[in-house]
Amino acid sequence: MLLHIENVLDAGQVAHARQRLDGADWADGRVTAGYQSARAKNNGQLAESDPLARELGALVLDALGRHPMFFAGALPRRIYPPLFNRYAGGQSFGFHVDNAIRYDRSLGEAQPVRTDLSATLFLSAPEEYDGGELVVEDTYGEHRVKLPAGDLVLYPGTSLHRVEPVVRGARVASFFWIQSFVRSPTQRRTLFELDLAIQQITGRVPDAPELVTLTGVYHNLLREWSDA
Ligand code: NI
């Protein structure tokens, strides 16, 4: 399941991030790539230790924490500190699968993060650049993703994906990985659909007695399936 999450950052936050990133020290993106993906990767990236990555990463994490759709879709247990990249001048990233485990060293001791979900938060508006679509392959074929600035796409960490060459302008984005409380994509999707249905019923018939049962079912499934 690909999930489009709108307005993670508002226009003011996007403008702030972009202004801070204008003077950023973009390094070769291959530093965080695994052996196979380094061969396919050609972009600029902020070093993980760059204070600007930490600063803007905190802004992104704070915004995610307030977004109910992100929580419902990802059921995040751990989030790898957001990274930032930039593609311009024909740069691209060929087909690859992200590393299964990443080590978050931001808090001292290395903390493993299983990459159940990958996320891209777009910081450039689609009209600012040509190309640069995130192409995600799943059993239904290819999905081409290019979202408004401030919007995020969540996609399964298991999927083959690539970034098309950016042939005009620049594509600036934040990207990161999420270890979910629920490892199975099917179970996560079931919980998400149940959560949405409960919210929709709540909106229409707030005092429907069945809501108590359905909410109980949701939490009991989450308890059963989560590996907290
Ligand atoms: Ni990737």
mmCIF file with all atom_site columns, C-alpha atoms and ligand atoms in Angstrom, residues 37 41 87 93-99 102 118 120 134 155 157 159-163 175 177, ligand 1:
data_model
loop_
_atom_site.group_PDB
_atom_site.id
_atom_site.type_symbol
_atom_site.label_atom_id
_atom_site.label_alt_id
_atom_site.label_comp_id
_atom_site.label_asym_id
_atom_site.label_entity_id
_atom_site.label_seq_id
_atom_site.pdbx_PDB_ins_code
_atom_site.Cartn_x
_atom_site.Cartn_y
_atom_site.Cartn_z
_atom_site.occupancy
_atom_site.B_iso_or_equiv
_atom_site.pdbx_formal_charge
_atom_site.auth_seq_id
_atom_site.auth_comp_id
_atom_site.auth_asym_id
_atom_site.auth_atom_id
_atom_site.pdbx_PDB_model_num
ATOM   1  C  CA . SER A 1 37  ? 22.374 0.874  -4.157  1.00 0.00 ? 37  SER A CA 1
ATOM   2  C  CA . LYS A 1 41  ? 22.689 6.398  -6.637  1.00 0.00 ? 41  LYS A CA 1
ATOM   3  C  CA . TYR A 1 87  ? 18.619 15.974 -7.215  1.00 0.00 ? 87  TYR A CA 1
ATOM   4  C  CA . PHE A 1 93  ? 18.659 6.978  -8.315  1.00 0.00 ? 93  PHE A CA 1
ATOM   5  C  CA . GLY A 1 94  ? 18.176 3.661  -10.137 1.00 0.00 ? 94  GLY A CA 1
ATOM   6  C  CA . PHE A 1 95  ? 16.090 0.711  -8.944  1.00 0.00 ? 95  PHE A CA 1
ATOM   7  C  CA . HIS A 1 96  ? 17.060 -0.589 -5.517  1.00 0.00 ? 96  HIS A CA 1
ATOM   8  C  CA . VAL A 1 97  ? 15.621 -1.940 -2.270  1.00 0.00 ? 97  VAL A CA 1
ATOM   9  C  CA . ASP A 1 98  ? 16.502 -0.048 0.905   1.00 0.00 ? 98  ASP A CA 1
ATOM   10 C  CA . ASN A 1 99  ? 18.645 -1.781 3.539   1.00 0.00 ? 99  ASN A CA 1
ATOM   11 C  CA . ARG A 1 102 ? 19.603 0.810  9.723   1.00 0.00 ? 102 ARG A CA 1
ATOM   12 C  CA . SER A 1 118 ? 10.088 4.127  3.626   1.00 0.00 ? 118 SER A CA 1
ATOM   13 C  CA . THR A 1 120 ? 9.647  10.663 1.177   1.00 0.00 ? 120 THR A CA 1
ATOM   14 C  CA . LEU A 1 134 ? 9.588  8.462  -7.214  1.00 0.00 ? 134 LEU A CA 1
ATOM   15 C  CA . TYR A 1 155 ? 5.589  2.954  0.855   1.00 0.00 ? 155 TYR A CA 1
ATOM   16 C  CA . GLY A 1 157 ? 10.295 -0.939 2.689   1.00 0.00 ? 157 GLY A CA 1
ATOM   17 C  CA . SER A 1 159 ? 9.479  -2.486 -2.622  1.00 0.00 ? 159 SER A CA 1
ATOM   18 C  CA . LEU A 1 160 ? 11.844 -1.859 -5.500  1.00 0.00 ? 160 LEU A CA 1
ATOM   19 C  CA . HIS A 1 161 ? 11.936 1.874  -6.164  1.00 0.00 ? 161 HIS A CA 1
ATOM   20 C  CA . ARG A 1 162 ? 13.857 4.516  -8.069  1.00 0.00 ? 162 ARG A CA 1
ATOM   21 C  CA . VAL A 1 163 ? 13.976 8.284  -8.632  1.00 0.00 ? 163 VAL A CA 1
ATOM   22 C  CA . PHE A 1 175 ? 13.498 10.819 3.436   1.00 0.00 ? 175 PHE A CA 1
ATOM   23 C  CA . TRP A 1 177 ? 12.443 4.937  7.479   1.00 0.00 ? 177 TRP A CA 1
HETATM 24 NI NI . NI  B 2 .   ? 15.600 3.996  -1.468  1.00 0.00 ? 1   NI  B NI 1
#
